[in-house]
mmCIF file of C-alpha atoms and ligand atoms in Angstrom:
data_model
loop_
_atom_site.group_PDB
_atom_site.id
_atom_site.type_symbol
_atom_site.label_atom_id
_atom_site.label_comp_id
_atom_site.label_asym_id
_atom_site.label_seq_id
_atom_site.Cartn_x
_atom_site.Cartn_y
_atom_site.Cartn_z
ATOM 1 C CA MET A 29 -21.084 -1.665 -11.646
ATOM 2 C CA MET A 30 -17.287 -1.860 -10.508
ATOM 3 C CA ARG A 31 -14.827 -4.314 -12.296
ATOM 4 C CA THR A 32 -12.169 -6.000 -10.203
ATOM 5 C CA VAL A 33 -8.642 -6.307 -11.694
ATOM 6 C CA PHE A 34 -6.934 -9.413 -9.776
ATOM 7 C CA SER A 35 -3.976 -11.387 -10.929
ATOM 8 C CA PRO A 36 -3.584 -15.204 -9.255
ATOM 9 C CA ASP A 37 0.409 -14.361 -9.099
ATOM 10 C CA HIS A 38 0.261 -12.864 -5.947
ATOM 11 C CA SER A 39 0.375 -16.197 -4.434
ATOM 12 C CA LEU A 40 3.780 -16.212 -5.716
ATOM 13 C CA HIS A 41 4.693 -14.039 -2.419
ATOM 14 C CA ASP A 42 4.077 -16.732 -0.009
ATOM 15 C CA PRO A 43 5.941 -15.423 3.304
ATOM 16 C CA GLN A 44 6.071 -18.052 6.139
ATOM 17 C CA VAL A 45 7.250 -15.960 9.121
ATOM 18 C CA GLU A 46 8.363 -12.677 9.922
ATOM 19 C CA MET A 47 10.195 -10.849 12.708
ATOM 20 C CA ALA A 48 8.145 -9.387 15.333
ATOM 21 C CA ASP A 49 8.318 -8.527 18.865
ATOM 22 C CA GLY A 50 11.803 -10.629 19.171
ATOM 23 C CA LYS A 51 10.780 -13.802 17.343
ATOM 24 C CA LEU A 52 10.144 -15.241 14.180
ATOM 25 C CA VAL A 53 6.417 -15.517 14.000
ATOM 26 C CA PRO A 54 3.826 -16.561 11.154
ATOM 27 C CA ALA A 55 3.715 -14.045 8.585
ATOM 28 C CA VAL A 56 0.368 -11.892 8.469
ATOM 29 C CA GLU A 57 0.339 -10.704 5.045
ATOM 30 C CA ILE A 58 -0.482 -14.054 3.317
ATOM 31 C CA PRO A 59 -1.933 -15.144 0.084
ATOM 32 C CA ARG A 60 -5.348 -16.074 1.883
ATOM 33 C CA ARG A 61 -6.156 -12.437 2.301
ATOM 34 C CA ALA A 62 -6.654 -11.704 -1.419
ATOM 35 C CA GLN A 63 -8.024 -15.144 -2.245
ATOM 36 C CA MET A 64 -10.948 -14.235 0.610
ATOM 37 C CA VAL A 65 -11.416 -10.668 -0.920
ATOM 38 C CA LEU A 66 -11.376 -12.149 -4.462
ATOM 39 C CA GLU A 67 -14.434 -14.694 -3.614
ATOM 40 C CA ALA A 68 -16.416 -12.004 -2.154
ATOM 41 C CA VAL A 69 -16.626 -9.522 -4.557
ATOM 42 C CA ARG A 70 -17.082 -12.469 -7.236
ATOM 43 C CA GLU A 71 -20.138 -13.471 -4.884
ATOM 44 C CA ALA A 72 -21.188 -9.857 -4.642
ATOM 45 C CA LYS A 73 -21.326 -9.299 -8.502
ATOM 46 C CA PHE A 74 -20.126 -6.089 -8.459
ATOM 47 C CA GLY A 75 -18.983 -6.637 -12.054
ATOM 48 C CA ASP A 76 -16.529 -8.903 -14.164
ATOM 49 C CA ILE A 77 -13.122 -10.016 -12.583
ATOM 50 C CA ILE A 78 -10.259 -9.390 -15.116
ATOM 51 C CA ALA A 79 -6.695 -10.043 -15.505
ATOM 52 C CA PRO A 80 -4.107 -7.092 -15.643
ATOM 53 C CA ASP A 81 -2.285 -6.387 -18.835
ATOM 54 C CA GLY A 82 1.328 -6.015 -19.147
ATOM 55 C CA LEU A 83 3.456 -4.108 -16.905
ATOM 56 C CA ASP A 84 4.396 -0.608 -17.647
ATOM 57 C CA LEU A 85 7.916 -0.203 -16.296
ATOM 58 C CA GLY A 86 8.317 3.301 -17.494
ATOM 59 C CA CYS A 87 5.308 4.472 -15.387
ATOM 60 C CA ILE A 88 6.793 2.309 -12.364
ATOM 61 C CA GLU A 89 10.152 4.445 -12.678
ATOM 62 C CA GLN A 90 8.286 7.431 -12.572
ATOM 63 C CA VAL A 91 7.565 6.752 -8.872
ATOM 64 C CA HIS A 92 10.521 4.452 -8.249
ATOM 65 C CA SER A 93 14.299 4.796 -8.844
ATOM 66 C CA PRO A 94 15.322 2.409 -11.728
ATOM 67 C CA ASP A 95 17.951 0.884 -9.617
ATOM 68 C CA TYR A 96 15.562 -0.062 -7.026
ATOM 69 C CA VAL A 97 13.232 -1.653 -9.444
ATOM 70 C CA GLN A 98 16.221 -3.409 -10.922
ATOM 71 C CA PHE A 99 17.496 -4.716 -7.273
ATOM 72 C CA LEU A 100 14.014 -6.157 -6.617
ATOM 73 C CA GLU A 101 13.706 -7.855 -9.943
ATOM 74 C CA SER A 102 17.374 -9.366 -9.543
ATOM 75 C CA PHE A 103 16.993 -10.185 -6.014
ATOM 76 C CA TRP A 104 16.629 -13.842 -5.970
ATOM 77 C CA GLN A 105 18.965 -14.509 -8.787
ATOM 78 C CA ARG A 106 21.734 -12.590 -6.466
ATOM 79 C CA TRP A 107 20.456 -14.493 -3.507
ATOM 80 C CA LEU A 108 21.466 -17.774 -5.538
ATOM 81 C CA GLU A 109 24.575 -16.294 -6.911
ATOM 82 C CA ALA A 110 25.787 -15.116 -3.555
ATOM 83 C CA GLY A 111 25.483 -19.290 -2.682
ATOM 84 C CA ARG A 112 22.631 -18.723 -0.212
ATOM 85 C CA ASP A 113 20.350 -21.418 0.642
ATOM 86 C CA ALA A 114 18.045 -21.762 -2.216
ATOM 87 C CA ASP A 115 15.159 -23.563 0.129
ATOM 88 C CA VAL A 116 14.845 -20.589 2.340
ATOM 89 C CA THR A 117 11.252 -18.901 2.147
ATOM 90 C CA ASP A 118 12.163 -15.550 3.588
ATOM 91 C CA THR A 119 15.077 -13.158 3.764
ATOM 92 C CA PHE A 120 15.188 -10.104 5.931
ATOM 93 C CA PRO A 121 17.685 -7.372 5.997
ATOM 94 C CA PHE A 122 19.788 -6.485 9.122
ATOM 95 C CA ILE A 123 21.991 -3.677 8.524
ATOM 96 C CA TRP A 124 21.353 -0.011 7.595
ATOM 97 C CA PRO A 125 23.422 3.051 7.161
ATOM 98 C CA ALA A 126 22.566 4.839 10.529
ATOM 99 C CA GLN A 127 20.889 7.894 9.712
ATOM 100 C CA GLY A 128 23.308 10.428 11.784
ATOM 101 C CA GLY A 129 27.174 9.570 12.051
ATOM 102 C CA PRO A 130 29.669 9.006 9.691
ATOM 103 C CA SER A 131 27.977 6.096 7.863
ATOM 104 C CA GLY A 132 24.623 7.766 7.368
ATOM 105 C CA LEU A 133 26.584 10.358 5.449
ATOM 106 C CA ARG A 134 27.228 7.874 2.785
ATOM 107 C CA LYS A 135 24.822 5.463 1.236
ATOM 108 C CA ILE A 136 26.680 3.248 -0.537
ATOM 109 C CA ARG A 137 25.679 0.252 -2.966
ATOM 110 C CA THR A 138 27.906 -2.388 -2.128
ATOM 111 C CA ARG A 139 28.834 -5.717 -3.987
ATOM 112 C CA HIS A 140 27.741 -7.581 -1.096
ATOM 113 C CA LEU A 141 23.977 -8.524 -0.890
ATOM 114 C CA ASP A 142 23.554 -7.797 2.744
ATOM 115 C CA GLY A 143 24.465 -4.332 2.058
ATOM 116 C CA LEU A 144 22.231 -3.899 -0.796
ATOM 117 C CA MET A 145 19.311 -5.203 1.138
ATOM 118 C CA GLY A 146 19.963 -2.561 3.897
ATOM 119 C CA TYR A 147 20.426 0.108 1.028
ATOM 120 C CA TYR A 148 17.127 -0.878 -0.500
ATOM 121 C CA SER A 149 14.875 -1.483 2.645
ATOM 122 C CA PHE A 150 13.846 0.335 5.839
ATOM 123 C CA ASP A 151 12.796 -2.528 8.423
ATOM 124 C CA ALA A 152 13.240 -5.705 9.242
ATOM 125 C CA GLY A 153 9.494 -6.890 9.284
ATOM 126 C CA THR A 154 9.158 -7.340 5.643
ATOM 127 C CA PRO A 155 9.919 -10.941 4.249
ATOM 128 C CA MET A 156 11.388 -11.254 0.641
ATOM 129 C CA GLY A 157 11.551 -14.498 -1.151
ATOM 130 C CA PRO A 158 12.004 -16.178 -4.391
ATOM 131 C CA GLY A 159 8.462 -15.081 -5.804
ATOM 132 C CA THR A 160 8.363 -11.636 -4.348
ATOM 133 C CA TRP A 161 9.411 -9.912 -7.628
ATOM 134 C CA ALA A 162 6.865 -11.852 -9.773
ATOM 135 C CA ALA A 163 4.072 -11.056 -7.324
ATOM 136 C CA ALA A 164 4.753 -7.555 -6.589
ATOM 137 C CA SER A 165 5.000 -6.827 -10.386
ATOM 138 C CA ALA A 166 1.876 -8.265 -10.970
ATOM 139 C CA SER A 167 0.259 -6.311 -8.054
ATOM 140 C CA ALA A 168 1.579 -3.098 -9.773
ATOM 141 C CA SER A 169 0.138 -4.080 -13.012
ATOM 142 C CA VAL A 170 -3.265 -4.735 -11.466
ATOM 143 C CA ALA A 171 -3.044 -0.919 -10.288
ATOM 144 C CA GLN A 172 -1.995 0.147 -13.877
ATOM 145 C CA THR A 173 -4.720 -1.825 -15.267
ATOM 146 C CA ALA A 174 -7.527 -0.464 -12.829
ATOM 147 C CA ALA A 175 -6.021 3.098 -13.380
ATOM 148 C CA ARG A 176 -6.316 3.055 -17.286
ATOM 149 C CA MET A 177 -9.669 1.750 -16.972
ATOM 150 C CA VAL A 178 -10.706 4.734 -14.922
ATOM 151 C CA ALA A 179 -8.636 7.084 -17.425
ATOM 152 C CA GLY A 180 -10.561 5.768 -20.331
ATOM 153 C CA GLY A 181 -13.614 6.733 -18.615
ATOM 154 C CA GLU A 182 -15.003 3.833 -16.405
ATOM 155 C CA ARG A 183 -16.395 5.578 -13.134
ATOM 156 C CA GLN A 184 -14.376 3.493 -10.809
ATOM 157 C CA ALA A 185 -12.208 0.216 -10.466
ATOM 158 C CA PHE A 186 -11.173 -1.954 -7.895
ATOM 159 C CA ALA A 187 -7.323 -3.139 -7.783
ATOM 160 C CA LEU A 188 -7.388 -6.192 -5.808
ATOM 161 C CA CYS A 189 -3.552 -5.864 -5.321
ATOM 162 C CA ARG A 190 -1.273 -8.160 -3.012
ATOM 163 C CA PRO A 191 1.429 -7.630 -1.706
ATOM 164 C CA PRO A 192 0.065 -4.170 -0.561
ATOM 165 C CA GLY A 193 2.363 -1.025 -1.628
ATOM 166 C CA HIS A 194 1.648 2.227 0.507
ATOM 167 C CA HIS A 195 4.853 1.859 2.302
ATOM 168 C CA ALA A 196 6.863 1.323 -0.317
ATOM 169 C CA MET A 197 9.231 4.363 -0.928
ATOM 170 C CA PRO A 198 10.831 5.779 -4.162
ATOM 171 C CA ASP A 199 13.819 3.200 -3.412
ATOM 172 C CA ALA A 200 13.243 1.002 -0.428
ATOM 173 C CA TYR A 201 10.569 -1.464 0.412
ATOM 174 C CA GLY A 202 9.164 -2.245 3.965
ATOM 175 C CA GLY A 203 5.929 -2.739 5.722
ATOM 176 C CA TYR A 204 5.113 -5.714 3.736
ATOM 177 C CA CYS A 205 5.256 -3.545 0.621
ATOM 178 C CA PHE A 206 7.764 -3.416 -2.536
ATOM 179 C CA LEU A 207 6.081 -1.527 -5.339
ATOM 180 C CA ASN A 208 3.688 1.467 -4.294
ATOM 181 C CA ASN A 209 0.424 0.459 -6.154
ATOM 182 C CA ALA A 210 -1.416 3.432 -5.332
ATOM 183 C CA ALA A 211 1.294 5.730 -6.096
ATOM 184 C CA ILE A 212 1.489 3.867 -9.621
ATOM 185 C CA ALA A 213 -2.041 4.109 -10.069
ATOM 186 C CA ALA A 214 -2.106 7.871 -9.268
ATOM 187 C CA GLN A 215 0.808 8.081 -11.696
ATOM 188 C CA THR A 216 -0.998 6.274 -14.516
ATOM 189 C CA LEU A 217 -3.918 8.286 -13.924
ATOM 190 C CA ARG A 218 -1.908 11.510 -14.742
ATOM 191 C CA ASN A 219 -0.240 9.813 -17.517
ATOM 192 C CA GLY A 220 -3.687 9.110 -18.918
ATOM 193 C CA GLY A 221 -4.839 12.868 -18.865
ATOM 194 C CA ALA A 222 -5.784 13.620 -15.435
ATOM 195 C CA GLN A 223 -4.359 16.937 -14.312
ATOM 196 C CA LYS A 224 -4.959 16.520 -10.493
ATOM 197 C CA VAL A 225 -5.119 13.361 -8.957
ATOM 198 C CA ALA A 226 -5.955 12.872 -4.943
ATOM 199 C CA VAL A 227 -4.523 9.828 -2.912
ATOM 200 C CA LEU A 228 -6.890 9.149 0.033
ATOM 201 C CA ASP A 229 -5.262 6.574 2.540
ATOM 202 C CA VAL A 230 -7.296 5.030 4.959
ATOM 203 C CA ASP A 231 -5.350 2.263 6.143
ATOM 204 C CA TYR A 232 -4.656 2.082 9.561
ATOM 205 C CA HIS A 233 -1.076 2.329 8.959
ATOM 206 C CA HIS A 234 0.281 5.822 7.597
ATOM 207 C CA GLY A 235 1.125 5.683 3.855
ATOM 208 C CA ASN A 236 4.840 6.835 4.230
ATOM 209 C CA GLY A 237 5.887 5.737 0.763
ATOM 210 C CA THR A 238 3.155 7.273 -0.974
ATOM 211 C CA GLN A 239 3.633 10.517 1.049
ATOM 212 C CA ALA A 240 7.647 10.462 0.069
ATOM 213 C CA ILE A 241 6.771 9.855 -3.602
ATOM 214 C CA PHE A 242 4.773 13.113 -3.899
ATOM 215 C CA TYR A 243 5.867 15.260 -1.362
ATOM 216 C CA ASP A 244 7.528 17.646 -3.536
ATOM 217 C CA ARG A 245 4.740 17.575 -6.310
ATOM 218 C CA ASP A 246 1.367 19.630 -6.688
ATOM 219 C CA ASP A 247 -0.370 17.613 -8.905
ATOM 220 C CA VAL A 248 -0.978 14.621 -6.592
ATOM 221 C CA PHE A 249 -2.288 15.463 -3.244
ATOM 222 C CA PHE A 250 -1.700 12.832 -0.697
ATOM 223 C CA VAL A 251 -4.110 12.862 2.273
ATOM 224 C CA SER A 252 -4.113 10.152 5.097
ATOM 225 C CA LEU A 253 -6.024 8.973 8.081
ATOM 226 C CA HIS A 254 -4.019 6.584 10.238
ATOM 227 C CA ALA A 255 -2.983 5.894 13.895
ATOM 228 C CA ASP A 256 -0.855 8.560 15.196
ATOM 229 C CA PRO A 257 2.632 7.651 14.646
ATOM 230 C CA MET A 258 3.636 8.537 17.815
ATOM 231 C CA ASP A 259 2.113 5.185 18.945
ATOM 232 C CA GLU A 260 2.113 3.282 15.726
ATOM 233 C CA TYR A 261 4.368 2.061 12.839
ATOM 234 C CA PRO A 262 5.763 3.512 10.730
ATOM 235 C CA TYR A 263 6.665 5.619 13.475
ATOM 236 C CA PHE A 264 9.169 8.462 11.326
ATOM 237 C CA LEU A 265 6.654 9.605 9.144
ATOM 238 C CA GLY A 266 2.857 10.511 9.305
ATOM 239 C CA HIS A 267 2.811 13.286 11.520
ATOM 240 C CA GLY A 268 0.541 16.314 11.475
ATOM 241 C CA ASP A 269 3.122 18.951 10.719
ATOM 242 C CA GLU A 270 4.287 17.113 7.401
ATOM 243 C CA THR A 271 2.527 19.365 4.782
ATOM 244 C CA GLY A 272 4.721 18.994 1.891
ATOM 245 C CA ALA A 273 7.926 20.882 0.453
ATOM 246 C CA GLY A 274 8.715 22.878 -2.732
ATOM 247 C CA ALA A 275 6.249 22.848 -5.059
ATOM 248 C CA GLY A 276 4.584 20.236 -2.988
ATOM 249 C CA GLN A 277 4.003 22.721 -0.077
ATOM 250 C CA GLY A 278 0.253 22.376 0.980
ATOM 251 C CA PHE A 279 -0.274 19.382 -0.860
ATOM 252 C CA ASN A 280 0.412 16.552 1.843
ATOM 253 C CA LEU A 281 -2.356 16.164 4.705
ATOM 254 C CA ASN A 282 -1.807 13.952 7.695
ATOM 255 C CA LEU A 283 -4.642 13.347 9.930
ATOM 256 C CA PRO A 284 -3.450 11.191 12.756
ATOM 257 C CA LEU A 285 -5.713 9.736 15.232
ATOM 258 C CA PRO A 286 -5.337 7.962 18.389
ATOM 259 C CA PRO A 287 -5.303 4.287 18.773
ATOM 260 C CA GLY A 288 -8.749 3.196 19.622
ATOM 261 C CA THR A 289 -10.760 5.516 17.301
ATOM 262 C CA ARG A 290 -14.157 4.788 16.750
ATOM 263 C CA TRP A 291 -16.234 5.466 13.559
ATOM 264 C CA GLU A 292 -17.964 8.704 15.119
ATOM 265 C CA ASP A 293 -14.465 10.492 15.293
ATOM 266 C CA TYR A 294 -13.097 8.414 12.299
ATOM 267 C CA ALA A 295 -15.896 9.854 10.074
ATOM 268 C CA GLN A 296 -15.218 13.396 11.368
ATOM 269 C CA ALA A 297 -11.697 13.305 10.278
ATOM 270 C CA LEU A 298 -12.761 11.752 7.057
ATOM 271 C CA ALA A 299 -15.181 14.325 6.155
ATOM 272 C CA SER A 300 -12.409 17.137 6.411
ATOM 273 C CA ALA A 301 -10.226 15.063 4.302
ATOM 274 C CA LEU A 302 -12.944 14.672 1.622
ATOM 275 C CA ALA A 303 -13.501 18.558 1.970
ATOM 276 C CA ARG A 304 -9.810 19.396 1.453
ATOM 277 C CA ILE A 305 -9.758 17.011 -1.706
ATOM 278 C CA GLU A 306 -12.731 19.038 -3.087
ATOM 279 C CA ALA A 307 -11.125 22.067 -2.492
ATOM 280 C CA PHE A 308 -7.967 20.797 -4.323
ATOM 281 C CA GLY A 309 -10.228 20.324 -7.265
ATOM 282 C CA ALA A 310 -9.038 16.615 -8.024
ATOM 283 C CA ASP A 311 -9.869 15.061 -11.585
ATOM 284 C CA ALA A 312 -9.698 11.498 -9.941
ATOM 285 C CA LEU A 313 -9.282 9.802 -6.698
ATOM 286 C CA VAL A 314 -7.124 6.843 -5.755
ATOM 287 C CA ILE A 315 -8.271 5.416 -2.385
ATOM 288 C CA SER A 316 -5.659 3.060 -0.447
ATOM 289 C CA LEU A 317 -8.088 0.706 1.210
ATOM 290 C CA GLY A 318 -6.602 -0.792 4.279
ATOM 291 C CA LEU A 319 -9.367 -3.001 5.848
ATOM 292 C CA ASP A 320 -7.331 -2.844 9.123
ATOM 293 C CA ILE A 321 -9.370 -0.044 10.512
ATOM 294 C CA TYR A 322 -11.827 -3.183 11.605
ATOM 295 C CA GLU A 323 -12.444 -3.535 15.401
ATOM 296 C CA ARG A 324 -11.015 -7.085 15.528
ATOM 297 C CA ASP A 325 -8.144 -6.676 13.096
ATOM 298 C CA PRO A 326 -5.063 -8.739 15.092
ATOM 299 C CA ILE A 327 -2.593 -5.977 14.586
ATOM 300 C CA SER A 328 -4.215 -2.578 14.641
ATOM 301 C CA GLN A 329 -6.030 -0.695 16.983
ATOM 302 C CA PHE A 330 -9.166 1.216 15.552
ATOM 303 C CA LYS A 331 -12.521 0.158 16.132
ATOM 304 C CA LEU A 332 -14.716 0.087 13.021
ATOM 305 C CA THR A 333 -17.426 -2.431 12.976
ATOM 306 C CA HIS A 334 -18.849 -4.433 9.936
ATOM 307 C CA ASP A 335 -21.553 -1.783 9.570
ATOM 308 C CA ASP A 336 -19.127 1.144 9.759
ATOM 309 C CA PHE A 337 -17.378 -0.092 6.425
ATOM 310 C CA THR A 338 -20.906 0.738 4.676
ATOM 311 C CA GLY A 339 -20.626 4.212 5.902
ATOM 312 C CA LEU A 340 -16.804 4.525 5.022
ATOM 313 C CA GLY A 341 -17.819 3.240 1.335
ATOM 314 C CA ALA A 342 -20.730 5.917 1.251
ATOM 315 C CA MET A 343 -18.794 8.751 2.022
ATOM 316 C CA LEU A 344 -16.126 7.797 -0.459
ATOM 317 C CA GLY A 345 -18.330 7.268 -2.934
ATOM 318 C CA ALA A 346 -20.425 10.665 -2.362
ATOM 319 C CA ALA A 347 -17.000 12.406 -3.552
ATOM 320 C CA ASN A 348 -18.103 11.484 -6.829
ATOM 321 C CA LEU A 349 -14.860 11.499 -8.308
ATOM 322 C CA PRO A 350 -13.630 8.926 -10.901
ATOM 323 C CA THR A 351 -11.987 6.620 -8.451
ATOM 324 C CA VAL A 352 -9.486 3.707 -8.356
ATOM 325 C CA VAL A 353 -9.875 1.688 -5.270
ATOM 326 C CA VAL A 354 -6.596 -0.158 -4.294
ATOM 327 C CA PHE A 355 -6.376 -2.768 -1.766
ATOM 328 C CA GLU A 356 -3.869 -2.491 0.848
ATOM 329 C CA GLY A 357 -3.624 -4.092 4.500
ATOM 330 C CA GLY A 358 -6.348 -5.749 6.551
ATOM 331 C CA TYR A 359 -5.224 -8.763 8.728
ATOM 332 C CA ALA A 360 -8.483 -10.341 10.256
ATOM 333 C CA VAL A 361 -8.506 -12.671 7.289
ATOM 334 C CA ASP A 362 -12.133 -14.119 7.864
ATOM 335 C CA ALA A 363 -13.490 -10.853 8.004
ATOM 336 C CA LEU A 364 -12.160 -9.143 5.080
ATOM 337 C CA ALA A 365 -14.828 -10.540 2.698
ATOM 338 C CA VAL A 366 -17.529 -8.755 4.524
ATOM 339 C CA ASN A 367 -15.670 -5.417 5.266
ATOM 340 C CA ALA A 368 -14.693 -5.341 1.603
ATOM 341 C CA VAL A 369 -18.168 -6.168 0.231
ATOM 342 C CA ASN A 370 -19.708 -3.573 2.675
ATOM 343 C CA THR A 371 -17.181 -0.738 1.633
ATOM 344 C CA LEU A 372 -17.719 -1.145 -1.979
ATOM 345 C CA THR A 373 -21.590 -1.604 -1.693
ATOM 346 C CA GLY A 374 -21.570 1.857 0.358
ATOM 347 C CA PHE A 375 -19.610 3.206 -2.430
ATOM 348 C CA LEU A 376 -21.632 2.171 -5.297
ATOM 349 C CA ASP A 377 -24.828 2.945 -3.605
ATOM 350 C CA ASN A 378 -23.647 6.628 -3.279
ATOM 351 C CA ARG A 379 -22.461 7.418 -6.753
HETATM 352 C C1 FKS B 19 5.790 -5.476 14.423
HETATM 353 C C2 FKS B 19 4.862 -4.661 14.197
HETATM 354 C C3 FKS B 19 5.102 -4.366 12.690
HETATM 355 C C4 FKS B 19 4.245 -3.667 10.557
HETATM 356 C C5 FKS B 19 2.812 -3.266 10.158
HETATM 357 C C6 FKS B 19 2.694 -3.259 8.363
HETATM 358 C C7 FKS B 19 1.551 -2.857 7.970
HETATM 359 C C8 FKS B 19 1.354 -2.829 6.430
HETATM 360 C C9 FKS B 19 0.094 -2.295 5.903
HETATM 361 C C10 FKS B 19 0.048 -2.573 4.406
HETATM 362 F F1 FKS B 19 -1.219 -2.004 4.064
HETATM 363 F F2 FKS B 19 0.997 -2.289 3.839
HETATM 364 F F3 FKS B 19 -0.384 -3.807 4.384
HETATM 365 N N1 FKS B 19 3.916 -3.948 11.963
HETATM 366 N N2 FKS B 19 5.509 -6.272 15.756
HETATM 367 O O1 FKS B 19 -1.217 -2.664 6.580
HETATM 368 O O2 FKS B 19 0.126 -0.728 6.139
HETATM 369 ZN ZN1 ZN B 20 -2.147 -1.172 7.384
#
């Protein structure tokens, strides 16, 4: 049995276009993604589908800065107050303080909204619109509710989050992510009594936000399998030599894999990730489940087949830990149903 937490408010974040390859192209992180997965888990009868309960803002501010959360919450109102077009569906930042050089020395929170958008973001590929906060905060509350269920004794829960979260930094949005749902789930488990939490990220893209949030902490072990950032987004984090800092030294593990990786090699890396999690002695597990490792995903280059997702779920289930599964990426929209169901079936069959 596995209950699913879901909020229909995800559809309030409804991007039309995104910037990619020098063009405005149709957005890929769209409401239909979550709708497909919802219908699939409903038909699979894994367990009840329940609504999230209220947002615990205090917990969110344990992983994001309060001023960042305030920026997200007030963004659309500021947009309108700045006299910008109310009919715009998608907004994009276009100026950042350079990392080196004079402006990089000072991160300044400007009065002007364009400065603020650059201050609180790290890419131009993440549309933000009028309903983004409503959807992102609902998505975070989905993660919190699922984590509370597991902290309260349920063996596993599925947080059907949208928008996704694993790229969201302590104080910056990007990679279609605004609030880091997996980090919020991990923090909720900690607050609910788990001493040690592992976050295992199997999305095609490195979870740079989750890594950054927990980088100097030894109570949350972040482990990620992803496309080598030498070749793939998010480029600047996710390399194998990033192992944690300070108290967190040794509590971050990146296993970059070449684009084109198939199940055989993937499963080998996954086995070593799970062995490290077992050695860590986790009390609970959060899975960042990206279905973009599928062979026909339109933006990704791993080669997992429908059947391989059953194997993936089986290996995750066999870890035999209280688990919150958090939905992240996956853009082969019509294949999300079978890939999600196969993963969760494999998982439940191996508990
Ligand atoms: C431009 C390529 C930009 C952005 C990829 C974002 C991936 C998001 C994700 C998440 F789980 F967060 F949704 N690529 N030509 O799948 O990691
Ligand atoms: Zn991804």
